[in-house]
Amino acid sequence: MAPANDRKVTGLLAATFTPLTAQGEVNLSVIGPYVDYLTEKQGIKGIFVNGTTGESMSLSVAERKDLAEEWCLRAKGRMDNVIIHVGCMSLKDSQDLARHAAEIGADGIAVISPSFFKPRTADALRRFLQEVASAAPTLPFYYYQIPSFTGVNVPVRDVIEDIEKLIPSFRGVKFSGSDLLDFGQCVSYSQPHWSVLYGVDEQLLAGLAMGANGAVGSTYNYMGCYVNQMISAFETKDLVKARTIQFKIQELVRYAIKLGFDIGVNKQLMTEVSGLHLGPPRLPVMPCSPDLAQLIIQKYQSIFV
């Protein structure tokens, strides 16, 4: 069965943070202003909800459904693509979230590999993905690869071999690894109706040179306007300008990594830049200290403002 929404995904998608209250509860009231900020200030036309940046593995299934519904509601008519990540450690939970995403009008679903009981082979991973996709056959389906978190290093090129025979709704990959050999082979094998989306923000220019159709990343929440400029420069073959912007992004990320760049720090940086009240991360991730946040925001301002 072909997906109902079969638009090819291109451009930037922001991997959204999950707004929480000071008490650690999901705060849906921030999502409307969040969509306003992304569209009006950052020029973002797509979002990737409940992924790594959204702390999905620290959320309950019920919380993830509430978030998915609110994001779809607020982004409808304003975003080109709302892709919901539905991957879980449990196959049944993943299928439940996939069905729910179809019910609420999501534009696609993505699935990460289980990371406790890990698939040892491409075939095992493909079978897991097939079972999830079968729960929502009308939605475009994307495999979300992020080996630094899952510990699953199965080559993506092996996973996507003849995958439409198993998953007719398969429409691409969110490739969040640094192996450009594997990434290049994915692009080379990619079908015309697929989207290969690169997920390492500080290396996007390399991904574009290899043939990425677009990108999904956390820093696009607050640097999307600059990355859009980089993509435009690349498309017009102004490589000097494109490199200059990429190097600025790398300078900020490198500085943040030296200070301890994790989800908590990244979330606080988004709060500082956007003015949105996103709250703390959920334990065991620790909140970013005010002093650390100020150091990074000062670096951000020195580079981009």
PDB file of C-alpha atoms in Angstrom:
ATOM      1  CA  MET A   1       0.000   0.000   0.000  1.00  0.00           C
ATOM      2  CA  ALA A   2       1.443   3.366  -1.024  1.00  0.00           C
ATOM      3  CA  PRO A   3       1.604   6.105   1.616  1.00  0.00           C
ATOM      4  CA  ALA A   4      -1.171   8.687   1.511  1.00  0.00           C
ATOM      5  CA  ASN A   5       1.294  11.572   1.872  1.00  0.00           C
ATOM      6  CA  ASP A   6       4.107  10.883  -0.533  1.00  0.00           C
ATOM      7  CA  ARG A   7       5.866  14.240  -0.755  1.00  0.00           C
ATOM      8  CA  LYS A   8       9.625  13.920  -0.940  1.00  0.00           C
ATOM      9  CA  VAL A   9      11.167  15.415   2.191  1.00  0.00           C
ATOM     10  CA  THR A  10      13.804  18.073   1.553  1.00  0.00           C
ATOM     11  CA  GLY A  11      15.363  20.965   3.438  1.00  0.00           C
ATOM     12  CA  LEU A  12      15.740  21.328   7.187  1.00  0.00           C
ATOM     13  CA  LEU A  13      13.708  19.603   9.860  1.00  0.00           C
ATOM     14  CA  ALA A  14      14.218  20.692  13.456  1.00  0.00           C
ATOM     15  CA  ALA A  15      14.474  17.838  15.934  1.00  0.00           C
ATOM     16  CA  THR A  16      12.209  19.323  18.580  1.00  0.00           C
ATOM     17  CA  PHE A  17      12.898  19.548  22.294  1.00  0.00           C
ATOM     18  CA  THR A  18      10.163  18.410  24.687  1.00  0.00           C
ATOM     19  CA  PRO A  19       8.920  21.283  26.863  1.00  0.00           C
ATOM     20  CA  LEU A  20       8.702  20.313  30.518  1.00  0.00           C
ATOM     21  CA  THR A  21       7.525  22.187  33.589  1.00  0.00           C
ATOM     22  CA  ALA A  22       9.885  22.887  36.483  1.00  0.00           C
ATOM     23  CA  GLN A  23       8.379  19.767  38.080  1.00  0.00           C
ATOM     24  CA  GLY A  24       9.304  17.633  35.079  1.00  0.00           C
ATOM     25  CA  GLU A  25       5.844  17.247  33.537  1.00  0.00           C
ATOM     26  CA  VAL A  26       5.135  17.659  29.815  1.00  0.00           C
ATOM     27  CA  ASN A  27       4.154  21.265  29.069  1.00  0.00           C
ATOM     28  CA  LEU A  28       1.985  21.325  25.940  1.00  0.00           C
ATOM     29  CA  SER A  29       1.265  25.064  26.224  1.00  0.00           C
ATOM     30  CA  VAL A  30       4.729  25.917  24.847  1.00  0.00           C
ATOM     31  CA  ILE A  31       4.271  24.044  21.569  1.00  0.00           C
ATOM     32  CA  GLY A  32       2.159  26.701  19.826  1.00  0.00           C
ATOM     33  CA  PRO A  33       4.712  29.481  20.455  1.00  0.00           C
ATOM     34  CA  TYR A  34       7.475  26.982  19.589  1.00  0.00           C
ATOM     35  CA  VAL A  35       5.963  26.451  16.111  1.00  0.00           C
ATOM     36  CA  ASP A  36       5.684  30.237  15.721  1.00  0.00           C
ATOM     37  CA  TYR A  37       9.359  30.644  16.573  1.00  0.00           C
ATOM     38  CA  LEU A  38      10.560  27.945  14.188  1.00  0.00           C
ATOM     39  CA  THR A  39       8.534  29.194  11.235  1.00  0.00           C
ATOM     40  CA  GLU A  40       8.893  32.940  11.769  1.00  0.00           C
ATOM     41  CA  LYS A  41      12.404  33.287  13.212  1.00  0.00           C
ATOM     42  CA  GLN A  42      14.291  30.286  11.864  1.00  0.00           C
ATOM     43  CA  GLY A  43      12.587  29.586   8.542  1.00  0.00           C
ATOM     44  CA  ILE A  44      11.986  25.957   9.475  1.00  0.00           C
ATOM     45  CA  LYS A  45       9.267  24.116   7.546  1.00  0.00           C
ATOM     46  CA  GLY A  46       9.578  20.631   8.999  1.00  0.00           C
ATOM     47  CA  ILE A  47       9.909  18.995  12.392  1.00  0.00           C
ATOM     48  CA  PHE A  48      11.047  15.645  13.731  1.00  0.00           C
ATOM     49  CA  VAL A  49       9.126  15.011  16.959  1.00  0.00           C
ATOM     50  CA  ASN A  50       9.918  12.731  19.927  1.00  0.00           C
ATOM     51  CA  GLY A  51      13.388  11.810  18.756  1.00  0.00           C
ATOM     52  CA  THR A  52      16.653  11.856  20.684  1.00  0.00           C
ATOM     53  CA  THR A  53      16.507  15.631  21.158  1.00  0.00           C
ATOM     54  CA  GLY A  54      12.932  15.226  22.408  1.00  0.00           C
ATOM     55  CA  GLU A  55      14.092  12.743  25.093  1.00  0.00           C
ATOM     56  CA  SER A  56      11.663  10.141  23.749  1.00  0.00           C
ATOM     57  CA  MET A  57      13.230   7.226  25.591  1.00  0.00           C
ATOM     58  CA  SER A  58      12.622   9.042  28.883  1.00  0.00           C
ATOM     59  CA  LEU A  59       8.926   9.611  28.115  1.00  0.00           C
ATOM     60  CA  SER A  60       5.942   7.346  28.605  1.00  0.00           C
ATOM     61  CA  VAL A  61       3.877   6.162  25.641  1.00  0.00           C
ATOM     62  CA  ALA A  62       0.990   8.347  26.856  1.00  0.00           C
ATOM     63  CA  GLU A  63       3.250  11.416  27.010  1.00  0.00           C
ATOM     64  CA  ARG A  64       4.581  10.752  23.538  1.00  0.00           C
ATOM     65  CA  LYS A  65       1.034  10.525  22.191  1.00  0.00           C
ATOM     66  CA  ASP A  66       0.059  13.811  23.844  1.00  0.00           C
ATOM     67  CA  LEU A  67       3.109  15.528  22.375  1.00  0.00           C
ATOM     68  CA  ALA A  68       2.576  14.076  18.908  1.00  0.00           C
ATOM     69  CA  GLU A  69      -1.042  15.236  18.881  1.00  0.00           C
ATOM     70  CA  GLU A  70      -0.174  18.766  19.955  1.00  0.00           C
ATOM     71  CA  TRP A  71       2.681  19.103  17.469  1.00  0.00           C
ATOM     72  CA  CYS A  72       0.466  17.885  14.620  1.00  0.00           C
ATOM     73  CA  LEU A  73      -2.343  20.218  15.679  1.00  0.00           C
ATOM     74  CA  ARG A  74      -0.163  23.316  15.976  1.00  0.00           C
ATOM     75  CA  ALA A  75       1.968  22.654  12.891  1.00  0.00           C
ATOM     76  CA  LYS A  76      -0.903  21.739  10.548  1.00  0.00           C
ATOM     77  CA  GLY A  77      -0.974  24.168   7.629  1.00  0.00           C
ATOM     78  CA  ARG A  78       2.279  25.787   8.758  1.00  0.00           C
ATOM     79  CA  MET A  79       4.836  23.016   8.340  1.00  0.00           C
ATOM     80  CA  ASP A  80       5.465  20.931   5.250  1.00  0.00           C
ATOM     81  CA  ASN A  81       6.377  17.849   7.262  1.00  0.00           C
ATOM     82  CA  VAL A  82       5.697  16.591  10.780  1.00  0.00           C
ATOM     83  CA  ILE A  83       7.533  13.302  11.195  1.00  0.00           C
ATOM     84  CA  ILE A  84       6.902  11.460  14.448  1.00  0.00           C
ATOM     85  CA  HIS A  85       9.550   9.154  15.852  1.00  0.00           C
ATOM     86  CA  VAL A  86       7.768   6.055  17.209  1.00  0.00           C
ATOM     87  CA  GLY A  87      10.684   3.779  18.046  1.00  0.00           C
ATOM     88  CA  CYS A  88      10.702   2.048  21.446  1.00  0.00           C
ATOM     89  CA  MET A  89      12.426  -0.859  23.117  1.00  0.00           C
ATOM     90  CA  SER A  90       9.093  -2.686  22.876  1.00  0.00           C
ATOM     91  CA  LEU A  91       7.765  -3.693  19.459  1.00  0.00           C
ATOM     92  CA  LYS A  92       4.183  -3.438  20.741  1.00  0.00           C
ATOM     93  CA  ASP A  93       4.708   0.114  22.015  1.00  0.00           C
ATOM     94  CA  SER A  94       6.267   1.113  18.688  1.00  0.00           C
ATOM     95  CA  GLN A  95       3.285  -0.298  16.805  1.00  0.00           C
ATOM     96  CA  ASP A  96       0.889   1.499  19.143  1.00  0.00           C
ATOM     97  CA  LEU A  97       2.639   4.817  18.537  1.00  0.00           C
ATOM     98  CA  ALA A  98       2.737   4.181  14.774  1.00  0.00           C
ATOM     99  CA  ARG A  99      -1.032   3.602  14.643  1.00  0.00           C
ATOM    100  CA  HIS A 100      -1.579   6.725  16.729  1.00  0.00           C
ATOM    101  CA  ALA A 101       0.599   8.814  14.395  1.00  0.00           C
ATOM    102  CA  ALA A 102      -1.572   7.738  11.466  1.00  0.00           C
ATOM    103  CA  GLU A 103      -4.743   8.631  13.374  1.00  0.00           C
ATOM    104  CA  ILE A 104      -3.599  12.184  14.182  1.00  0.00           C
ATOM    105  CA  GLY A 105      -2.472  13.072  10.670  1.00  0.00           C
ATOM    106  CA  ALA A 106       1.305  12.883  10.923  1.00  0.00           C
ATOM    107  CA  ASP A 107       3.210  13.189   7.646  1.00  0.00           C
ATOM    108  CA  GLY A 108       5.481  10.255   8.377  1.00  0.00           C
ATOM    109  CA  ILE A 109       6.992   8.055  11.058  1.00  0.00           C
ATOM    110  CA  ALA A 110      10.558   7.142  11.916  1.00  0.00           C
ATOM    111  CA  VAL A 111      11.925   4.269  13.962  1.00  0.00           C
ATOM    112  CA  ILE A 112      15.174   3.879  15.845  1.00  0.00           C
ATOM    113  CA  SER A 113      16.747   0.488  16.468  1.00  0.00           C
ATOM    114  CA  PRO A 114      16.100  -1.114  19.859  1.00  0.00           C
ATOM    115  CA  SER A 115      19.209  -0.639  21.979  1.00  0.00           C
ATOM    116  CA  PHE A 116      18.828  -2.960  24.987  1.00  0.00           C
ATOM    117  CA  PHE A 117      18.238  -6.226  23.154  1.00  0.00           C
ATOM    118  CA  LYS A 118      20.058  -5.163  20.010  1.00  0.00           C
ATOM    119  CA  PRO A 119      19.523  -6.628  16.533  1.00  0.00           C
ATOM    120  CA  ARG A 120      22.724  -8.411  15.590  1.00  0.00           C
ATOM    121  CA  THR A 121      22.153  -8.418  11.850  1.00  0.00           C
ATOM    122  CA  ALA A 122      20.598  -6.264   9.165  1.00  0.00           C
ATOM    123  CA  ASP A 123      17.914  -8.924   8.706  1.00  0.00           C
ATOM    124  CA  ALA A 124      16.890  -8.808  12.384  1.00  0.00           C
ATOM    125  CA  LEU A 125      16.683  -5.017  12.258  1.00  0.00           C
ATOM    126  CA  ARG A 126      14.724  -5.085   8.984  1.00  0.00           C
ATOM    127  CA  ARG A 127      12.187  -7.481  10.483  1.00  0.00           C
ATOM    128  CA  PHE A 128      11.665  -5.189  13.482  1.00  0.00           C
ATOM    129  CA  LEU A 129      11.187  -2.193  11.198  1.00  0.00           C
ATOM    130  CA  GLN A 130       8.772  -4.172   9.028  1.00  0.00           C
ATOM    131  CA  GLU A 131       6.581  -5.041  11.985  1.00  0.00           C
ATOM    132  CA  VAL A 132       6.361  -1.410  13.093  1.00  0.00           C
ATOM    133  CA  ALA A 133       5.679  -0.105   9.585  1.00  0.00           C
ATOM    134  CA  SER A 134       2.889  -2.639   9.099  1.00  0.00           C
ATOM    135  CA  ALA A 135       0.931  -0.955  11.910  1.00  0.00           C
ATOM    136  CA  ALA A 136       0.691   2.275   9.866  1.00  0.00           C
ATOM    137  CA  PRO A 137       1.013   1.287   6.191  1.00  0.00           C
ATOM    138  CA  THR A 138      -0.383   4.590   4.884  1.00  0.00           C
ATOM    139  CA  LEU A 139       2.418   6.676   6.422  1.00  0.00           C
ATOM    140  CA  PRO A 140       5.835   7.251   4.836  1.00  0.00           C
ATOM    141  CA  PHE A 141       8.343   5.274   6.883  1.00  0.00           C
ATOM    142  CA  TYR A 142      11.919   6.262   7.723  1.00  0.00           C
ATOM    143  CA  TYR A 143      14.682   4.315   9.414  1.00  0.00           C
ATOM    144  CA  TYR A 144      16.417   6.463  12.039  1.00  0.00           C
ATOM    145  CA  GLN A 145      20.039   5.451  12.477  1.00  0.00           C
ATOM    146  CA  ILE A 146      22.040   6.861  15.404  1.00  0.00           C
ATOM    147  CA  PRO A 147      24.749   4.387  16.439  1.00  0.00           C
ATOM    148  CA  SER A 148      26.298   6.691  19.057  1.00  0.00           C
ATOM    149  CA  PHE A 149      23.158   6.177  21.162  1.00  0.00           C
ATOM    150  CA  THR A 150      21.932   2.720  20.132  1.00  0.00           C
ATOM    151  CA  GLY A 151      25.263   0.962  19.869  1.00  0.00           C
ATOM    152  CA  VAL A 152      23.888  -0.702  16.713  1.00  0.00           C
ATOM    153  CA  ASN A 153      26.471  -0.424  13.946  1.00  0.00           C
ATOM    154  CA  VAL A 154      24.754  -2.443  11.236  1.00  0.00           C
ATOM    155  CA  PRO A 155      25.541  -0.690   7.927  1.00  0.00           C
ATOM    156  CA  VAL A 156      22.499   1.240   6.772  1.00  0.00           C
ATOM    157  CA  ARG A 157      23.225   0.237   3.188  1.00  0.00           C
ATOM    158  CA  ASP A 158      22.616  -3.394   4.210  1.00  0.00           C
ATOM    159  CA  VAL A 159      19.381  -2.450   5.977  1.00  0.00           C
ATOM    160  CA  ILE A 160      17.874  -0.731   2.932  1.00  0.00           C
ATOM    161  CA  GLU A 161      18.730  -3.479   0.440  1.00  0.00           C
ATOM    162  CA  ASP A 162      15.442  -4.286  -1.376  1.00  0.00           C
ATOM    163  CA  ILE A 163      13.622  -2.899   1.656  1.00  0.00           C
ATOM    164  CA  GLU A 164      10.484  -1.882  -0.230  1.00  0.00           C
ATOM    165  CA  LYS A 165       9.753  -5.575  -0.755  1.00  0.00           C
ATOM    166  CA  LEU A 166       9.346  -5.761   3.028  1.00  0.00           C
ATOM    167  CA  ILE A 167       8.127  -2.211   3.690  1.00  0.00           C
ATOM    168  CA  PRO A 168       6.248  -0.726   0.707  1.00  0.00           C
ATOM    169  CA  SER A 169       5.860   2.538   2.641  1.00  0.00           C
ATOM    170  CA  PHE A 170       9.635   2.961   3.105  1.00  0.00           C
ATOM    171  CA  ARG A 171      10.671   6.465   2.061  1.00  0.00           C
ATOM    172  CA  GLY A 172      14.137   7.056   3.431  1.00  0.00           C
ATOM    173  CA  VAL A 173      16.698   7.311   6.193  1.00  0.00           C
ATOM    174  CA  LYS A 174      17.605   9.754   8.928  1.00  0.00           C
ATOM    175  CA  PHE A 175      21.335   9.057   8.939  1.00  0.00           C
ATOM    176  CA  SER A 176      22.842  10.305  12.192  1.00  0.00           C
ATOM    177  CA  GLY A 177      26.238   8.687  11.925  1.00  0.00           C
ATOM    178  CA  SER A 178      29.606   9.960  10.756  1.00  0.00           C
ATOM    179  CA  ASP A 179      30.440   7.078   8.389  1.00  0.00           C
ATOM    180  CA  LEU A 180      30.387   8.895   5.060  1.00  0.00           C
ATOM    181  CA  LEU A 181      31.219   5.701   3.181  1.00  0.00           C
ATOM    182  CA  ASP A 182      27.996   4.090   4.399  1.00  0.00           C
ATOM    183  CA  PHE A 183      26.114   7.360   3.902  1.00  0.00           C
ATOM    184  CA  GLY A 184      27.383   7.719   0.348  1.00  0.00           C
ATOM    185  CA  GLN A 185      26.351   4.169  -0.456  1.00  0.00           C
ATOM    186  CA  CYS A 186      22.873   4.911   0.909  1.00  0.00           C
ATOM    187  CA  VAL A 187      22.602   7.963  -1.355  1.00  0.00           C
ATOM    188  CA  SER A 188      23.907   5.961  -4.319  1.00  0.00           C
ATOM    189  CA  TYR A 189      21.326   3.204  -3.727  1.00  0.00           C
ATOM    190  CA  SER A 190      18.473   5.589  -2.850  1.00  0.00           C
ATOM    191  CA  GLN A 191      15.389   5.473  -5.049  1.00  0.00           C
ATOM    192  CA  PRO A 192      14.028   8.690  -6.636  1.00  0.00           C
ATOM    193  CA  HIS A 193      11.081   8.862  -4.208  1.00  0.00           C
ATOM    194  CA  TRP A 194      13.232   8.371  -1.105  1.00  0.00           C
ATOM    195  CA  SER A 195      14.778  11.058   1.083  1.00  0.00           C
ATOM    196  CA  VAL A 196      18.203  10.591   2.640  1.00  0.00           C
ATOM    197  CA  LEU A 197      18.354  13.055   5.533  1.00  0.00           C
ATOM    198  CA  TYR A 198      21.664  13.777   7.219  1.00  0.00           C
ATOM    199  CA  GLY A 199      21.683  14.064  10.998  1.00  0.00           C
ATOM    200  CA  VAL A 200      25.133  15.298  12.063  1.00  0.00           C
ATOM    201  CA  ASP A 201      24.637  19.062  12.124  1.00  0.00           C
ATOM    202  CA  GLU A 202      28.299  20.047  12.305  1.00  0.00           C
ATOM    203  CA  GLN A 203      29.051  17.969   9.179  1.00  0.00           C
ATOM    204  CA  LEU A 204      26.013  18.846   7.057  1.00  0.00           C
ATOM    205  CA  LEU A 205      27.999  20.442   4.265  1.00  0.00           C
ATOM    206  CA  ALA A 206      29.808  17.141   3.727  1.00  0.00           C
ATOM    207  CA  GLY A 207      26.428  15.417   3.727  1.00  0.00           C
ATOM    208  CA  LEU A 208      25.128  17.821   1.092  1.00  0.00           C
ATOM    209  CA  ALA A 209      28.203  17.215  -1.059  1.00  0.00           C
ATOM    210  CA  MET A 210      27.504  13.470  -0.815  1.00  0.00           C
ATOM    211  CA  GLY A 211      23.926  14.008  -1.984  1.00  0.00           C
ATOM    212  CA  ALA A 212      21.756  14.445   1.111  1.00  0.00           C
ATOM    213  CA  ASN A 213      18.210  15.566   0.268  1.00  0.00           C
ATOM    214  CA  GLY A 214      17.847  17.399   3.562  1.00  0.00           C
ATOM    215  CA  ALA A 215      18.754  17.291   7.223  1.00  0.00           C
ATOM    216  CA  VAL A 216      17.310  16.676  10.677  1.00  0.00           C
ATOM    217  CA  GLY A 217      19.034  18.187  13.699  1.00  0.00           C
ATOM    218  CA  SER A 218      18.735  19.789  17.099  1.00  0.00           C
ATOM    219  CA  THR A 219      20.781  22.906  16.376  1.00  0.00           C
ATOM    220  CA  TYR A 220      18.377  23.885  13.590  1.00  0.00           C
ATOM    221  CA  ASN A 221      15.996  24.918  16.372  1.00  0.00           C
ATOM    222  CA  TYR A 222      18.172  27.968  17.010  1.00  0.00           C
ATOM    223  CA  MET A 223      20.553  28.077  14.023  1.00  0.00           C
ATOM    224  CA  GLY A 224      18.144  27.127  11.256  1.00  0.00           C
ATOM    225  CA  CYS A 225      18.244  30.551   9.635  1.00  0.00           C
ATOM    226  CA  TYR A 226      22.025  30.326   9.243  1.00  0.00           C
ATOM    227  CA  VAL A 227      21.938  26.741   8.008  1.00  0.00           C
ATOM    228  CA  ASN A 228      19.335  27.700   5.412  1.00  0.00           C
ATOM    229  CA  GLN A 229      21.825  30.312   4.204  1.00  0.00           C
ATOM    230  CA  MET A 230      24.487  27.615   3.998  1.00  0.00           C
ATOM    231  CA  ILE A 231      22.228  25.348   1.954  1.00  0.00           C
ATOM    232  CA  SER A 232      21.373  28.216  -0.399  1.00  0.00           C
ATOM    233  CA  ALA A 233      25.065  29.007  -0.814  1.00  0.00           C
ATOM    234  CA  PHE A 234      25.815  25.356  -1.570  1.00  0.00           C
ATOM    235  CA  GLU A 235      23.012  25.192  -4.134  1.00  0.00           C
ATOM    236  CA  THR A 236      24.328  28.310  -5.899  1.00  0.00           C
ATOM    237  CA  LYS A 237      27.858  26.864  -5.803  1.00  0.00           C
ATOM    238  CA  ASP A 238      29.167  29.571  -3.452  1.00  0.00           C
ATOM    239  CA  LEU A 239      31.302  27.094  -1.544  1.00  0.00           C
ATOM    240  CA  VAL A 240      33.347  29.772   0.204  1.00  0.00           C
ATOM    241  CA  LYS A 241      30.206  31.150   1.884  1.00  0.00           C
ATOM    242  CA  ALA A 242      28.874  27.660   2.602  1.00  0.00           C
ATOM    243  CA  ARG A 243      32.131  26.628   4.278  1.00  0.00           C
ATOM    244  CA  THR A 244      32.288  29.855   6.269  1.00  0.00           C
ATOM    245  CA  ILE A 245      28.853  29.168   7.784  1.00  0.00           C
ATOM    246  CA  GLN A 246      29.642  25.496   8.413  1.00  0.00           C
ATOM    247  CA  PHE A 247      32.889  26.431  10.142  1.00  0.00           C
ATOM    248  CA  LYS A 248      31.010  28.870  12.404  1.00  0.00           C
ATOM    249  CA  ILE A 249      28.599  26.109  13.397  1.00  0.00           C
ATOM    250  CA  GLN A 250      31.537  23.800  14.047  1.00  0.00           C
ATOM    251  CA  GLU A 251      33.232  26.446  16.176  1.00  0.00           C
ATOM    252  CA  LEU A 252      30.175  26.711  18.429  1.00  0.00           C
ATOM    253  CA  VAL A 253      29.650  22.947  18.651  1.00  0.00           C
ATOM    254  CA  ARG A 254      33.336  22.315  19.370  1.00  0.00           C
ATOM    255  CA  TYR A 255      33.279  24.905  22.151  1.00  0.00           C
ATOM    256  CA  ALA A 256      30.120  23.394  23.635  1.00  0.00           C
ATOM    257  CA  ILE A 257      31.533  19.854  23.464  1.00  0.00           C
ATOM    258  CA  LYS A 258      34.625  20.945  25.405  1.00  0.00           C
ATOM    259  CA  LEU A 259      32.297  22.228  28.163  1.00  0.00           C
ATOM    260  CA  GLY A 260      30.084  19.125  28.143  1.00  0.00           C
ATOM    261  CA  PHE A 261      27.474  19.326  25.386  1.00  0.00           C
ATOM    262  CA  ASP A 262      24.530  17.039  26.142  1.00  0.00           C
ATOM    263  CA  ILE A 263      20.731  17.184  25.836  1.00  0.00           C
ATOM    264  CA  GLY A 264      20.441  19.332  28.949  1.00  0.00           C
ATOM    265  CA  VAL A 265      22.960  21.889  27.710  1.00  0.00           C
ATOM    266  CA  ASN A 266      21.458  21.897  24.224  1.00  0.00           C
ATOM    267  CA  LYS A 267      17.960  22.420  25.612  1.00  0.00           C
ATOM    268  CA  GLN A 268      19.112  25.328  27.760  1.00  0.00           C
ATOM    269  CA  LEU A 269      20.862  26.890  24.774  1.00  0.00           C
ATOM    270  CA  MET A 270      17.574  26.758  22.845  1.00  0.00           C
ATOM    271  CA  THR A 271      15.816  28.384  25.801  1.00  0.00           C
ATOM    272  CA  GLU A 272      18.368  31.199  25.932  1.00  0.00           C
ATOM    273  CA  VAL A 273      18.301  31.894  22.187  1.00  0.00           C
ATOM    274  CA  SER A 274      14.543  31.554  21.627  1.00  0.00           C
ATOM    275  CA  GLY A 275      13.134  32.886  24.890  1.00  0.00           C
ATOM    276  CA  LEU A 276      10.836  29.854  25.099  1.00  0.00           C
ATOM    277  CA  HIS A 277      10.492  28.209  28.517  1.00  0.00           C
ATOM    278  CA  LEU A 278      11.415  24.614  27.729  1.00  0.00           C
ATOM    279  CA  GLY A 279      12.164  23.568  31.287  1.00  0.00           C
ATOM    280  CA  PRO A 280      14.809  21.106  32.441  1.00  0.00           C
ATOM    281  CA  PRO A 281      15.655  17.761  30.869  1.00  0.00           C
ATOM    282  CA  ARG A 282      14.279  14.639  32.490  1.00  0.00           C
ATOM    283  CA  LEU A 283      16.508  12.622  34.778  1.00  0.00           C
ATOM    284  CA  PRO A 284      18.986  11.024  34.517  1.00  0.00           C
ATOM    285  CA  VAL A 285      20.052  13.916  32.259  1.00  0.00           C
ATOM    286  CA  MET A 286      21.020  16.807  34.505  1.00  0.00           C
ATOM    287  CA  PRO A 287      20.004  20.449  33.991  1.00  0.00           C
ATOM    288  CA  CYS A 288      22.559  22.837  32.553  1.00  0.00           C
ATOM    289  CA  SER A 289      24.095  25.169  35.129  1.00  0.00           C
ATOM    290  CA  PRO A 290      23.414  28.909  34.598  1.00  0.00           C
ATOM    291  CA  ASP A 291      27.155  29.648  34.401  1.00  0.00           C
ATOM    292  CA  LEU A 292      27.723  27.060  31.679  1.00  0.00           C
ATOM    293  CA  ALA A 293      24.695  28.282  29.716  1.00  0.00           C
ATOM    294  CA  GLN A 294      26.010  31.841  29.790  1.00  0.00           C
ATOM    295  CA  LEU A 295      29.426  30.803  28.505  1.00  0.00           C
ATOM    296  CA  ILE A 296      27.886  29.044  25.512  1.00  0.00           C
ATOM    297  CA  ILE A 297      25.386  31.801  24.770  1.00  0.00           C
ATOM    298  CA  GLN A 298      28.207  34.336  24.821  1.00  0.00           C
ATOM    299  CA  LYS A 299      30.104  32.197  22.339  1.00  0.00           C
ATOM    300  CA  TYR A 300      26.960  31.923  20.185  1.00  0.00           C
ATOM    301  CA  GLN A 301      26.528  35.680  20.182  1.00  0.00           C
ATOM    302  CA  SER A 302      30.168  36.296  19.355  1.00  0.00           C
ATOM    303  CA  ILE A 303      29.859  34.052  16.305  1.00  0.00           C
ATOM    304  CA  PHE A 304      26.392  34.773  14.950  1.00  0.00           C
ATOM    305  CA  VAL A 305      25.169  38.119  16.313  1.00  0.00           C
TER     306      VAL A 305
END
